[in-house]
Coordinates of C-alpha atoms in Angstrom, one line a residue:
M1418 CA -109.5 77.7 -21.3
M1419 CA -108.8 81.2 -20.4
Q1420 CA -110.2 80.4 -16.9
K1421 CA -107.7 77.7 -16.7
I1422 CA -105.0 79.8 -17.4
L1423 CA -105.9 82.6 -14.7
I1424 CA -106.2 79.9 -12.3
T1425 CA -102.7 78.3 -12.9
I1426 CA -101.3 82.1 -12.7
I1427 CA -102.9 82.4 -9.2
F1428 CA -101.8 79.5 -7.8
G1429 CA -98.3 80.3 -9.2
L1430 CA -98.6 83.7 -7.4
L1431 CA -99.5 82.1 -3.9
F1432 CA -96.6 79.6 -4.3
S1433 CA -94.7 82.1 -5.1
S1434 CA -95.7 84.3 -2.1
C1435 CA -95.3 81.0 0.2
Q1436 CA -91.7 80.5 -0.9
E1437 CA -90.9 84.2 0.0
R1438 CA -92.4 84.0 3.6
E1439 CA -90.6 80.7 3.8
K1440 CA -87.5 82.5 2.9
L1441 CA -87.9 85.4 5.0
N1442 CA -88.7 83.4 7.9
S1443 CA -85.6 81.1 7.4
L1444 CA -83.8 84.5 7.3
D1445 CA -85.0 85.6 10.5
K1446 CA -84.2 82.5 11.9
N1447 CA -80.3 82.4 10.7
T1448 CA -80.2 85.9 11.8
E1449 CA -81.1 84.8 15.3
V1450 CA -78.8 81.9 15.1
N1451 CA -75.8 83.9 13.6
K1452 CA -76.3 86.6 15.8
W1453 CA -73.5 84.9 18.1
N1454 CA -71.2 82.8 15.5
I1455 CA -68.1 81.5 16.6
E1456 CA -65.9 84.6 15.5
K1457 CA -68.3 86.9 17.7
L1458 CA -67.9 84.5 20.5
S1459 CA -64.3 84.3 20.1
I1460 CA -64.2 88.4 20.2
R1461 CA -66.3 88.5 23.5
A1462 CA -63.9 86.0 25.0
N1463 CA -61.0 88.2 24.1
E1464 CA -62.9 91.3 25.7
H1465 CA -63.2 89.5 29.1
L1466 CA -59.3 89.3 28.7
D1467 CA -58.7 93.0 28.2
S1468 CA -58.8 95.0 31.4
S1469 CA -59.5 98.1 29.4
K1470 CA -63.1 96.6 28.6
W1471 CA -64.0 95.8 32.2
D1472 CA -66.6 97.2 34.1
L1473 CA -64.9 98.1 37.3
E1474 CA -68.1 99.7 38.7
L1475 CA -70.0 96.5 38.1
L1476 CA -66.8 94.5 39.5
N1477 CA -66.9 97.0 42.7
Q1478 CA -70.5 96.3 43.1
D1479 CA -69.9 92.5 42.9
I1480 CA -67.2 92.6 45.6
E1481 CA -69.1 94.6 48.1
T1482 CA -72.3 92.5 47.5
Y1483 CA -70.2 89.0 48.1
N1484 CA -68.6 90.3 51.1
K1485 CA -72.1 91.1 52.3
Y1486 CA -73.6 87.8 51.5
S1487 CA -70.9 85.3 51.0
E1488 CA -72.2 82.4 53.0
I1489 CA -75.3 82.7 50.6
F1490 CA -73.2 82.5 47.5
K1491 CA -71.4 79.9 49.1
S1492 CA -74.1 77.7 49.9
Y1493 CA -74.6 77.1 46.0
P1494 CA -73.2 74.3 44.3
L1495 CA -70.5 76.6 42.7
N1496 CA -69.5 79.6 44.8
K1497 CA -70.2 82.7 43.1
S1498 CA -67.2 85.4 44.1
P1499 CA -66.5 88.3 41.9
F1500 CA -64.9 88.3 38.5
P1501 CA -64.5 91.1 36.0
V1502 CA -66.3 91.4 32.5
A1503 CA -66.5 93.3 29.7
E1504 CA -69.4 95.8 29.7
Y1505 CA -72.7 94.1 28.6
D1506 CA -76.6 94.9 28.7
Y1507 CA -78.4 91.7 29.4
A1508 CA -81.3 90.7 31.7
V1509 CA -82.1 87.3 33.2
S1510 CA -85.1 85.7 34.6
S1511 CA -85.6 82.9 37.5
I1512 CA -89.4 82.1 38.1
P1513 CA -90.1 79.5 40.9
F1514 CA -93.5 77.7 40.6
V1515 CA -95.4 74.8 42.2
I1516 CA -97.7 72.5 40.8
E1517 CA -100.4 70.7 42.9
L1518 CA -102.4 67.6 41.8
D1519 CA -104.2 65.8 44.5
S1520 CA -101.5 64.5 46.9
V1521 CA -98.9 65.3 44.1
V1522 CA -96.4 68.2 44.6
F1523 CA -93.8 69.4 42.1
K1524 CA -91.9 72.4 42.7
G1525 CA -90.0 74.0 40.0
V1526 CA -88.2 76.8 38.3
R1527 CA -88.1 78.5 35.1
I1528 CA -84.7 80.0 33.6
G1529 CA -84.9 82.2 31.0
E1530 CA -83.7 85.6 29.5
Y1531 CA -85.6 88.8 28.5
E1532 CA -85.7 89.5 24.7
N1533 CA -84.1 92.6 25.7
P1534 CA -83.2 94.5 28.9
E1535 CA -86.5 96.8 28.1
S1536 CA -88.7 94.1 27.0
E1537 CA -90.9 92.4 29.4
K1538 CA -91.2 89.1 27.2
I1539 CA -89.2 86.4 28.5
I1540 CA -87.8 83.5 26.7
D1541 CA -87.3 80.2 28.8
K1542 CA -84.4 78.3 28.3
L1543 CA -85.0 75.6 31.2
T1544 CA -88.0 74.1 32.7
L1545 CA -86.9 72.1 35.9
L1546 CA -89.6 70.4 37.9
I1547 CA -88.7 67.9 41.0
L1548 CA -91.3 66.0 42.8
T1549 CA -91.4 66.8 46.3
N1550 CA -95.1 66.0 47.6
D1551 CA -94.6 68.7 50.1
K1552 CA -95.3 72.2 49.2
D1553 CA -93.1 73.2 51.9
A1554 CA -89.9 71.6 50.5
K1555 CA -86.9 74.0 50.3
E1556 CA -85.8 75.4 46.7
S1557 CA -83.3 78.2 46.0
T1558 CA -82.1 79.2 42.5
L1559 CA -79.3 81.8 41.5
V1560 CA -79.4 83.1 38.1
D1561 CA -76.5 85.0 36.6
S1562 CA -75.9 87.4 34.1
R1563 CA -72.4 87.9 34.5
N1564 CA -71.4 85.1 31.8
Y1565 CA -73.4 87.1 28.9
P1566 CA -73.9 85.9 26.4
Y1567 CA -74.3 82.9 28.0
L1568 CA -76.9 82.1 30.3
T1569 CA -76.0 80.5 33.5
A1570 CA -77.8 79.4 36.8
Q1571 CA -77.7 77.1 39.5
G1572 CA -79.7 75.9 42.8
I1573 CA -80.9 73.3 45.2
F1574 CA -84.0 71.5 45.8
K1575 CA -84.4 69.7 49.2
V1576 CA -86.7 66.6 49.4
T1577 CA -88.0 64.5 51.9
N1578 CA -84.7 61.9 51.8
N1579 CA -82.4 63.7 49.4
E1580 CA -81.0 66.8 48.2
F1581 CA -80.6 67.9 44.5
D1582 CA -78.0 70.3 43.2
W1583 CA -78.0 71.6 39.8
V1584 CA -76.0 73.8 37.4
F1585 CA -77.2 75.2 34.1
S1586 CA -75.8 76.6 31.2
A1587 CA -77.1 78.0 27.7
S1588 CA -75.1 79.1 24.9
P1589 CA -76.5 81.3 22.4
D1590 CA -75.6 79.3 19.6
G1591 CA -78.3 76.8 20.9
F1592 CA -76.4 74.3 23.1
S1593 CA -77.4 74.2 26.4
T1594 CA -76.8 71.7 29.4
L1595 CA -78.1 70.8 32.9
V1596 CA -76.0 68.8 35.5
L1597 CA -78.3 67.5 38.5
N1598 CA -76.5 65.4 41.0
M1599 CA -74.0 64.5 38.0
K1600 CA -76.8 63.4 35.6
L1601 CA -76.1 65.7 32.3
F1602 CA -79.2 66.6 30.2
D1603 CA -78.5 67.9 26.9
L1604 CA -81.5 70.3 26.3
R1605 CA -81.1 70.0 22.5
F1606 CA -83.2 67.2 23.3
G1607 CA -85.8 69.0 25.5
E1608 CA -85.8 71.6 27.6
T1609 CA -88.3 70.6 30.2
I1610 CA -86.9 68.4 32.6
I1611 CA -88.9 66.1 35.5
I1612 CA -87.3 64.4 38.3
Y1613 CA -89.0 61.6 40.5
P1614 CA -86.8 61.2 43.7
Q1615 CA -87.2 57.5 44.9
T1616 CA -87.7 56.0 48.3
D1617 CA -84.2 54.5 47.8
K1618 CA -82.4 57.9 47.1
S1619 CA -82.2 56.9 43.5
F1620 CA -84.1 59.1 41.2
I1621 CA -86.0 58.4 38.0
Y1622 CA -86.3 61.4 35.4
D1623 CA -88.4 62.7 31.9
Q1624 CA -86.9 65.1 29.2
I1625 CA -89.8 66.4 27.2
K1626 CA -89.6 68.4 24.3
D1627 CA -91.5 71.4 25.2
S1628 CA -91.4 74.7 26.5
P1629 CA -93.6 77.6 28.2
N1630 CA -92.6 79.2 25.0
N1631 CA -94.9 77.4 23.1
Y1632 CA -98.0 78.4 25.2
G1633 CA -100.0 81.4 25.6
N1634 CA -100.1 81.4 29.2
F1635 CA -97.9 79.2 31.7
E1636 CA -101.2 77.5 33.1
D1637 CA -101.7 75.7 29.8
F1638 CA -98.0 74.8 29.5
Q1639 CA -98.4 73.2 33.1
K1640 CA -101.8 71.2 32.2
S1641 CA -99.9 69.8 29.2
V1642 CA -97.1 68.5 31.3
I1643 CA -99.1 66.9 33.9
A1644 CA -101.2 65.1 31.0
H1645 CA -98.1 63.9 29.3
P1646 CA -98.4 60.0 29.5
K1647 CA -94.9 59.4 30.6
V1648 CA -95.5 62.0 33.4
K1649 CA -98.5 60.2 34.6
K1650 CA -97.2 56.8 34.5
Q1651 CA -94.4 58.1 36.4
M1652 CA -96.4 60.2 38.9
I1653 CA -98.5 56.7 40.2
S1654 CA -95.1 55.0 41.0
E1655 CA -95.0 53.5 44.4
M1656 CA -91.2 53.9 44.3
N1657 CA -91.7 57.7 44.5
I1658 CA -90.9 59.7 47.8
K1659 CA -94.3 60.4 49.9

């Protein structure tokens, strides 16, 4: 009888411990989500309108850079001309990559933010792949920190018979969108987007609920994407650009 009582107590303690861990994990997640609630975002928006809070050194630097490289900035879907913002401390990331599998070639880009400006850890927010079947196909990306705490980026992919312009924005409350050739992707339903340009100048696409954040290294993520049944099916389509 005493043994049964002890076992019951032990299980009770273990269950209580698990509940506490779940509560702590939940609190951590809620803290991250609530780091930028609507009230704080409103305060930040008002700071951008207050000229006393503008980072004038940064603005002057942007004006100088724009005057020097305006043609490059104008080549993107959205021209990036200078504008004042309140002071901030934020680091963003853009990492291009290529996946080659036999005669199939994907060019892609990962857009993310550093956990903090001093950290080396990157949190990916968007992974965009486009079937090019040409490792020399042109890709250009511009990721921007000026809209902090929102993450913004834009870019261009040039394939054999088409061009893909895209604009991306990620809100700190978890709502992110990608607009590519006027197709809108709500990234709450998957942060990995794969585009398959077609010979008739249309395009097919996949949206996968996966991210490099879920893997120890990017190579494992790439293998998982290529092995995905939907991706494997699309890769053998006769309508894909060659």
